[in-house]
Coordinates of C-alpha atoms and ligand atoms in Angstrom, one line a residue:
M1 CA -46.3 -14.2 -69.4
A2 CA -46.8 -17.5 -71.1
K3 CA -44.1 -20.1 -70.6
T4 CA -41.7 -21.0 -73.4
V5 CA -41.7 -24.6 -74.6
S6 CA -38.5 -25.2 -72.5
E7 CA -40.2 -23.7 -69.5
A8 CA -43.3 -25.9 -69.9
I9 CA -41.0 -29.0 -70.3
E10 CA -39.2 -28.0 -67.1
Y11 CA -42.5 -27.4 -65.2
R12 CA -44.2 -30.6 -66.3
R13 CA -43.9 -33.3 -63.7
S14 CA -46.1 -36.4 -63.0
V15 CA -48.3 -35.1 -60.3
R16 CA -50.0 -37.6 -58.1
K17 CA -52.1 -35.3 -55.7
Y18 CA -54.2 -32.5 -56.9
K19 CA -56.0 -29.5 -55.3
Q20 CA -59.8 -29.4 -55.8
N21 CA -61.9 -27.0 -57.9
C22 CA -59.0 -25.4 -59.6
I23 CA -59.4 -26.2 -63.3
D24 CA -61.5 -24.9 -66.1
E25 CA -62.8 -27.6 -68.4
E26 CA -62.7 -25.3 -71.4
K27 CA -59.0 -24.7 -70.9
V28 CA -58.4 -28.5 -70.7
K29 CA -60.4 -28.9 -73.9
K30 CA -58.2 -26.3 -75.6
C31 CA -55.2 -28.4 -74.6
I32 CA -56.8 -31.4 -76.1
E33 CA -57.2 -29.4 -79.3
N34 CA -53.4 -28.8 -79.2
A35 CA -53.0 -32.6 -78.8
T36 CA -54.7 -33.1 -82.2
L37 CA -51.9 -31.0 -83.8
A38 CA -49.2 -33.6 -83.0
P39 CA -47.3 -35.1 -85.8
N40 CA -48.8 -38.5 -86.6
S41 CA -48.2 -41.4 -89.0
S42 CA -49.3 -40.5 -92.5
N43 CA -51.6 -37.9 -91.0
M44 CA -54.1 -40.8 -90.5
Q45 CA -55.0 -39.4 -87.0
L46 CA -56.0 -42.8 -85.7
W47 CA -56.9 -41.4 -82.3
E48 CA -59.7 -40.2 -80.1
F49 CA -59.6 -38.2 -76.9
I50 CA -62.2 -38.8 -74.2
H51 CA -62.4 -35.8 -71.9
V52 CA -64.0 -37.2 -68.6
T53 CA -65.5 -34.5 -66.4
D54 CA -68.5 -36.4 -64.9
K55 CA -67.8 -37.1 -61.2
N56 CA -69.4 -40.5 -61.3
T57 CA -67.4 -41.6 -64.3
L58 CA -64.2 -40.2 -62.9
K59 CA -64.8 -42.3 -59.8
K60 CA -65.4 -45.5 -61.8
I61 CA -62.2 -44.9 -63.9
A62 CA -60.2 -44.1 -60.8
H63 CA -61.3 -47.5 -59.4
S64 CA -60.1 -49.1 -62.7
C65 CA -56.8 -47.3 -62.2
F66 CA -56.4 -49.2 -59.0
N67 CA -57.4 -46.1 -57.0
Q68 CA -53.9 -44.7 -57.4
N69 CA -53.7 -41.2 -56.0
A70 CA -53.3 -39.4 -59.3
A71 CA -56.6 -40.9 -60.4
T72 CA -58.6 -40.5 -57.2
T73 CA -57.7 -36.8 -56.7
S74 CA -57.8 -35.7 -60.4
E75 CA -60.5 -33.2 -61.4
N76 CA -60.6 -34.3 -65.1
M77 CA -59.2 -37.2 -66.9
V78 CA -58.4 -37.5 -70.6
V79 CA -58.3 -41.0 -72.1
F80 CA -56.1 -41.2 -75.1
V81 CA -57.4 -43.9 -77.4
A82 CA -55.8 -45.5 -80.5
R83 CA -58.4 -46.1 -83.2
R84 CA -56.5 -48.2 -85.8
D85 CA -60.0 -49.5 -86.9
K86 CA -60.8 -46.1 -88.3
W87 CA -58.1 -46.3 -91.0
K88 CA -60.6 -46.4 -93.9
S89 CA -62.5 -43.3 -93.0
R90 CA -59.4 -41.3 -92.1
A91 CA -57.7 -42.2 -95.4
K92 CA -60.8 -41.0 -97.2
Q93 CA -60.9 -37.8 -95.2
N94 CA -57.2 -37.1 -96.1
L95 CA -57.8 -37.8 -99.7
N96 CA -60.9 -35.6 -99.8
F97 CA -58.9 -32.7 -98.2
L98 CA -56.1 -33.1 -100.8
E99 CA -58.5 -33.5 -103.8
D100 CA -60.1 -30.1 -102.8
L101 CA -56.7 -28.5 -102.3
F102 CA -55.5 -29.7 -105.7
E103 CA -58.7 -28.6 -107.4
K104 CA -58.2 -25.1 -106.0
Q105 CA -54.5 -25.0 -106.9
S106 CA -55.1 -26.3 -110.5
K107 CA -57.7 -23.5 -111.0
Q108 CA -54.9 -21.1 -110.0
G109 CA -52.8 -22.6 -112.9
I110 CA -50.6 -24.7 -110.6
D111 CA -49.6 -28.1 -112.1
V112 CA -50.8 -30.6 -109.5
T113 CA -50.8 -33.7 -111.7
K114 CA -47.8 -35.4 -110.0
R115 CA -48.8 -34.6 -106.4
R116 CA -52.5 -35.6 -107.1
N117 CA -51.4 -39.0 -108.5
L118 CA -49.0 -39.5 -105.6
S119 CA -51.7 -38.7 -103.0
R120 CA -54.2 -41.0 -104.7
R121 CA -51.7 -43.8 -104.8
Y122 CA -50.8 -43.1 -101.1
Y123 CA -54.3 -43.1 -99.6
K124 CA -56.0 -45.4 -102.1
K125 CA -53.3 -48.1 -102.5
I126 CA -50.5 -47.8 -99.9
M127 CA -52.6 -47.1 -96.8
P128 CA -55.0 -50.0 -97.6
T129 CA -52.0 -52.3 -98.2
I130 CA -50.5 -51.4 -94.9
Y131 CA -53.6 -51.3 -92.7
S132 CA -55.9 -54.0 -94.1
D133 CA -55.5 -57.4 -92.5
F134 CA -57.4 -60.6 -91.9
F135 CA -56.8 -62.0 -88.5
G136 CA -53.1 -61.2 -88.9
I137 CA -52.7 -63.6 -91.8
V138 CA -52.3 -61.0 -94.5
G139 CA -49.7 -59.3 -92.2
V140 CA -47.5 -62.4 -92.2
Y141 CA -47.7 -62.6 -96.0
K142 CA -46.7 -58.9 -96.2
K143 CA -43.9 -59.4 -93.8
I144 CA -42.4 -62.3 -95.9
L145 CA -42.7 -60.2 -99.0
S146 CA -41.0 -57.2 -97.4
M147 CA -38.2 -59.4 -96.2
V148 CA -37.6 -60.7 -99.7
I149 CA -37.8 -57.3 -101.4
G150 CA -35.7 -55.9 -98.5
L151 CA -32.8 -58.1 -99.7
F152 CA -32.5 -55.9 -102.7
R153 CA -33.7 -52.4 -101.7
P154 CA -34.9 -50.4 -98.7
I155 CA -38.5 -51.4 -97.9
Y156 CA -41.1 -50.5 -95.2
R157 CA -41.0 -53.5 -92.8
E158 CA -43.6 -52.6 -90.1
V159 CA -46.4 -54.5 -91.7
L160 CA -47.5 -57.1 -89.1
Y161 CA -50.6 -56.6 -87.1
S162 CA -48.4 -56.0 -84.0
D163 CA -46.2 -53.5 -85.8
L164 CA -49.2 -51.4 -86.7
K165 CA -50.2 -51.4 -83.1
V166 CA -46.9 -49.8 -82.3
V167 CA -47.2 -47.4 -85.2
T168 CA -50.7 -46.2 -84.0
H169 CA -49.8 -45.9 -80.3
K170 CA -46.6 -43.9 -81.1
S171 CA -48.7 -41.2 -82.7
V172 CA -51.2 -41.2 -79.9
A173 CA -48.3 -40.8 -77.4
L174 CA -47.1 -37.8 -79.3
A175 CA -50.5 -36.3 -79.0
A176 CA -50.4 -37.0 -75.2
Q177 CA -47.2 -35.2 -74.9
N178 CA -48.6 -32.2 -76.8
F179 CA -51.5 -32.2 -74.3
M180 CA -49.3 -32.4 -71.2
L181 CA -47.0 -29.6 -72.3
S182 CA -50.0 -27.4 -73.2
M183 CA -51.4 -28.1 -69.7
A184 CA -48.0 -27.2 -68.2
E185 CA -47.9 -24.0 -70.2
I186 CA -51.1 -22.7 -68.3
G187 CA -50.0 -24.0 -64.9
Y188 CA -52.1 -27.1 -65.0
D189 CA -50.7 -30.5 -64.1
T190 CA -51.0 -34.1 -65.4
C191 CA -50.0 -37.6 -64.7
P192 CA -49.9 -40.1 -67.6
M193 CA -51.1 -43.5 -66.4
E194 CA -50.9 -46.9 -68.0
G195 CA -51.6 -48.6 -64.7
S196 CA -55.2 -49.4 -65.3
D197 CA -57.5 -52.2 -66.3
T198 CA -58.1 -51.0 -69.9
K199 CA -60.9 -53.6 -70.5
R200 CA -62.9 -52.1 -67.6
V201 CA -62.2 -48.5 -68.7
K202 CA -63.3 -49.3 -72.3
K203 CA -66.5 -50.7 -70.8
I204 CA -67.1 -47.6 -68.7
L205 CA -66.6 -45.4 -71.7
N206 CA -68.6 -47.6 -74.1
L207 CA -65.6 -47.9 -76.4
P208 CA -65.7 -50.4 -79.2
R209 CA -63.8 -53.7 -79.0
K210 CA -61.1 -52.6 -81.4
A211 CA -60.3 -49.3 -79.7
E212 CA -57.1 -49.5 -77.6
I213 CA -56.2 -47.2 -74.7
T214 CA -52.8 -45.7 -75.0
M215 CA -52.9 -44.0 -71.6
I216 CA -55.1 -42.1 -69.3
I217 CA -54.0 -38.7 -68.2
A218 CA -55.1 -37.4 -64.8
C219 CA -55.5 -33.6 -64.7
G220 CA -55.5 -31.0 -62.0
V221 CA -53.4 -28.4 -60.2
R222 CA -50.6 -29.8 -58.0
N223 CA -51.0 -30.1 -54.3
D224 CA -48.0 -29.2 -52.1
N225 CA -47.3 -32.9 -51.7
G226 CA -48.3 -33.7 -55.3
I227 CA -44.8 -34.4 -56.6
Y228 CA -43.3 -37.4 -54.9
S229 CA -39.5 -36.8 -55.5
P230 CA -37.1 -34.6 -57.2
R231 CA -36.8 -35.4 -60.9
F232 CA -34.4 -38.2 -61.7
R233 CA -32.8 -38.9 -65.1
V234 CA -29.8 -41.1 -65.9
P235 CA -26.7 -39.2 -67.0
F236 CA -27.2 -37.5 -70.4
D237 CA -23.9 -39.1 -71.6
E238 CA -25.4 -42.5 -71.1
V239 CA -28.3 -41.9 -73.6
Y240 CA -26.7 -39.3 -76.0
K241 CA -24.8 -40.8 -78.9
K242 CA -23.2 -38.5 -81.5
I243 CA -22.2 -39.9 -84.8
Ligands
FMN301 C1 -46.7 -44.4 -70.6 C2 -46.6 -44.0 -69.2 C3 -47.3 -44.6 -68.2 C4 -47.2 -44.2 -66.9 N1 -48.0 -44.8 -65.9 C5 -48.0 -44.3 -64.7 C6 -49.0 -44.8 -63.7 O1 -49.8 -45.6 -64.0 N2 -49.0 -44.2 -62.5 C7 -48.1 -43.2 -62.2 O2 -48.2 -42.7 -61.0 N3 -47.2 -42.7 -63.0 C8 -47.2 -43.2 -64.3 N4 -46.3 -42.7 -65.2 C9 -45.5 -41.5 -64.9 C10 -44.0 -41.9 -64.8 O3 -43.8 -42.7 -63.6 C11 -43.2 -40.6 -64.8 O4 -43.3 -40.0 -66.0 C12 -41.7 -40.9 -64.5 O5 -41.5 -41.4 -63.2 C13 -40.8 -39.6 -64.7 O6 -41.3 -38.6 -63.8 P1 -41.8 -37.2 -64.4 O7 -42.9 -37.4 -65.3 O8 -42.2 -36.4 -63.1 O9 -40.6 -36.5 -65.1 C14 -46.4 -43.1 -66.5 C15 -45.7 -42.4 -67.6 C16 -45.8 -42.9 -68.9 C17 -45.0 -42.1 -69.9

């Protein structure tokens, strides 16, 4: 029987040593498909998932992950990449999808005028305002503007180049968690790794300069000594605040 979400969360651990020849690449691919269903900022989907199965490439990436055990013993790796640079095409794809939807709905007699105008404004004006920048200079101008307007009413403040970096990586990290829980559901294991030389990994994978690696996830099936210690979390009361 398939695991419940809670069971998958309980099962998932960061596994550093894997058995060999245990995983089916197609099943891993299915888990990557689940990753794409993660909630993400403005549905811009500024991400890319590189499923590494080639032995030689795995070896090169493991070297760039400082030959940590999770990397050297993993059967597959998935590189989670933030692609903020794709904002124009992703905004266009969203708008095309919505325009088609509204077209169909208006033929069914549904009044879509308000939603259509809102969507056009969102993906043609607001997204370009947030994502376009020129060496960070426009971002500073937007920040000052948001601070001034913010004195009088609530305003979106994450407009700096560095803020958008966080915005994009947040969404990619949610996709990564979807992936790891999907893997756990089918009894596969993972280890998220940020301990890597991302510049070298980008070079190995032929990724463009503007692509940013959020994390690399090692994949396999846990060896008996694959989990290094019992799970440790600080007391719940220390992190839970009820208001
Ligand atoms: C963003 C991120 C980066 C991580 N990088 C590494 C890493 O480079 N190497 C490693 O062995 N574990 C890495 N981990 C795993 C954490 O050490 C692990 O999640 C934490 O100790 C809690 O253990 P658990 O995942 O088994 O619950 C990383 C985890 C996250 C979320």
